[in-house]
Each structure stands twice: as C-alpha cells, then as structure tokens.
Amino acid sequence: MSTTNRLLISLALVSILFSSCANRKDKTTSSPTEVQETESVTDQYFKAIDKYLTDVVGKGYASGEVTIPYYDYISVDDSTEDIQVWGDFWVENYNISSDTLLFVSGGNHSGKMHVKKSSDGQFFVCGFDAVGDGSEYLPTAKAIFGDRFDDFQKAYSDNKAREEIRKSVISEYTHSNKLAVKYYKDYGWPAIRIPE
C-alpha cells in the first residue's frame, strides 16, 4: 500500500474519530438504513478504543489537561462477537499554555484491541494484545499482525505520514472540543500551527 493511500485511509480515520458519517470497513449492504447502522456501529468501535486509550493507557503517563488518542494504521475484523482491531495506536497528553498545546507525555502502543458489545448495547475494549519492546518487538508484532504485518510495518516506519495524521487529529480534537489553541508543541521543538 502506498504512502498516499495509507495517508488517505488514515485521514479517513480522523473523520471516524469525531463524527458518525464514516465507515472504515467495506461492507456490501442492500439499503440506506443498513449502511447507516453499519457506520454507526463502526464508529462505536473507535469511540471505545479512544476511551480505552484515554482512560487506561493514557493514565500510565504523566497527566495533562488534554489527552488525544490517534492511530496511523488500522484493520478491523468484526465477523465474530470478539471484534478485533489491529492498529498502531498512539496516546498523547498535553497542557494548555495560552494558545498552545504543550506535549507532556505519551507514546506508541501497537497491537490488537478486542472490542465487545455489553448487554446494554455499548461497545468496550475487553482486551489488548500489545506488541513487545526491544527484542520482543519483531516476534510479537509478527504474531499479532500476521498477514497484516507488512502493511503495519510500512505505516509504523513512516514518520512523515504519522505526523500529518497527528496534526489532523489534533485539529479535529481542538475544534470539536472548542479549545482556544492555535499551536501544538513538543519539548525542544518549534510550535506547529494547528490547521483550521
């Protein structure tokens, strides 16, 4: 998959994160009602993942005023009750200083999320198979991603595409939450303008 295609797919994920009008998984349906239901359900998977990244993973880092999750690779299998979502997941904590989001903490958590539907109809993450660190990275990544490994590896190593996705997600997040910020800044780096 080309960098452009991955970027386009990932930018589509930004829409999924913040609206209910996108469908990440290709499905053939026979009526507009079915399409709307599929889009809404798919959107709920990602909301559950965002909640998990924010409430569980993000809490493992130094806290900030704002937590923003994003991902630059995703693959979904929702053919069973154990919905599996493979991804290169990121979570970042920021503090707000004047008109700037200042990076506090965060990091990468690649792997496979297990999403289920509760008895009250809400989706939640019930498990996460994480890629290991150091010498465990390659064997665990290959085991978790399987035939998706090459696509995951291309996305994982494409820092430029990931930064574009990060910028887009930050823009969507700040506008959706009406934050009065114009820039985001990593420690030791110049501030970057948030797209409008």
PDB file of C-alpha atoms in Angstrom, residues 14-15 17-19 50 54 64-70 92-94 96 101 165-181 194-195:
ATOM      1  CA  VAL A  14      -9.865  11.118  11.670  1.00  0.00           C
ATOM      2  CA  SER A  15     -13.425  11.540  10.449  1.00  0.00           C
ATOM      3  CA  LEU A  17     -12.964   9.523  15.432  1.00  0.00           C
ATOM      4  CA  PHE A  18     -15.001  12.703  15.504  1.00  0.00           C
ATOM      5  CA  SER A  19     -18.156  12.095  13.510  1.00  0.00           C
ATOM      6  CA  ASP A  50     -10.422   6.118  22.109  1.00  0.00           C
ATOM      7  CA  THR A  54      -7.558   7.834  27.142  1.00  0.00           C
ATOM      8  CA  GLY A  64      -2.037  16.535  31.256  1.00  0.00           C
ATOM      9  CA  GLU A  65      -5.106  18.716  30.817  1.00  0.00           C
ATOM     10  CA  VAL A  66      -5.907  17.126  27.449  1.00  0.00           C
ATOM     11  CA  THR A  67      -5.491  13.535  26.214  1.00  0.00           C
ATOM     12  CA  ILE A  68      -5.586  12.910  22.460  1.00  0.00           C
ATOM     13  CA  PRO A  69      -5.502   9.369  21.031  1.00  0.00           C
ATOM     14  CA  TYR A  70      -4.810   8.649  17.368  1.00  0.00           C
ATOM     15  CA  GLU A  92      -0.604  11.927  23.968  1.00  0.00           C
ATOM     16  CA  ASN A  93      -1.186  14.183  26.979  1.00  0.00           C
ATOM     17  CA  TYR A  94      -0.951  17.963  26.707  1.00  0.00           C
ATOM     18  CA  ILE A  96      -2.718  24.253  27.586  1.00  0.00           C
ATOM     19  CA  LEU A 101      -0.932  22.653  23.488  1.00  0.00           C
ATOM     20  CA  ILE A 165      -2.249  12.251  10.797  1.00  0.00           C
ATOM     21  CA  ARG A 166      -1.319  13.555  14.236  1.00  0.00           C
ATOM     22  CA  LYS A 167      -1.736  17.149  13.055  1.00  0.00           C
ATOM     23  CA  SER A 168      -5.147  16.372  11.543  1.00  0.00           C
ATOM     24  CA  VAL A 169      -6.361  14.596  14.681  1.00  0.00           C
ATOM     25  CA  ILE A 170      -5.177  17.449  16.908  1.00  0.00           C
ATOM     26  CA  SER A 171      -7.028  19.878  14.642  1.00  0.00           C
ATOM     27  CA  GLU A 172     -10.241  17.826  14.762  1.00  0.00           C
ATOM     28  CA  TYR A 173      -9.956  17.392  18.527  1.00  0.00           C
ATOM     29  CA  THR A 174      -9.341  21.058  19.316  1.00  0.00           C
ATOM     30  CA  HIS A 175     -12.166  22.232  17.042  1.00  0.00           C
ATOM     31  CA  SER A 176     -14.617  19.588  18.273  1.00  0.00           C
ATOM     32  CA  ASN A 177     -13.869  20.498  21.881  1.00  0.00           C
ATOM     33  CA  LYS A 178     -13.759  24.262  21.189  1.00  0.00           C
ATOM     34  CA  LEU A 179     -10.269  24.672  22.633  1.00  0.00           C
ATOM     35  CA  ALA A 180      -8.878  28.179  22.137  1.00  0.00           C
ATOM     36  CA  VAL A 181      -5.493  26.991  20.903  1.00  0.00           C
ATOM     37  CA  ILE A 194      -2.934  23.683  14.069  1.00  0.00           C
ATOM     38  CA  PRO A 195      -4.820  23.595  10.749  1.00  0.00           C
TER      39      PRO A 195
END
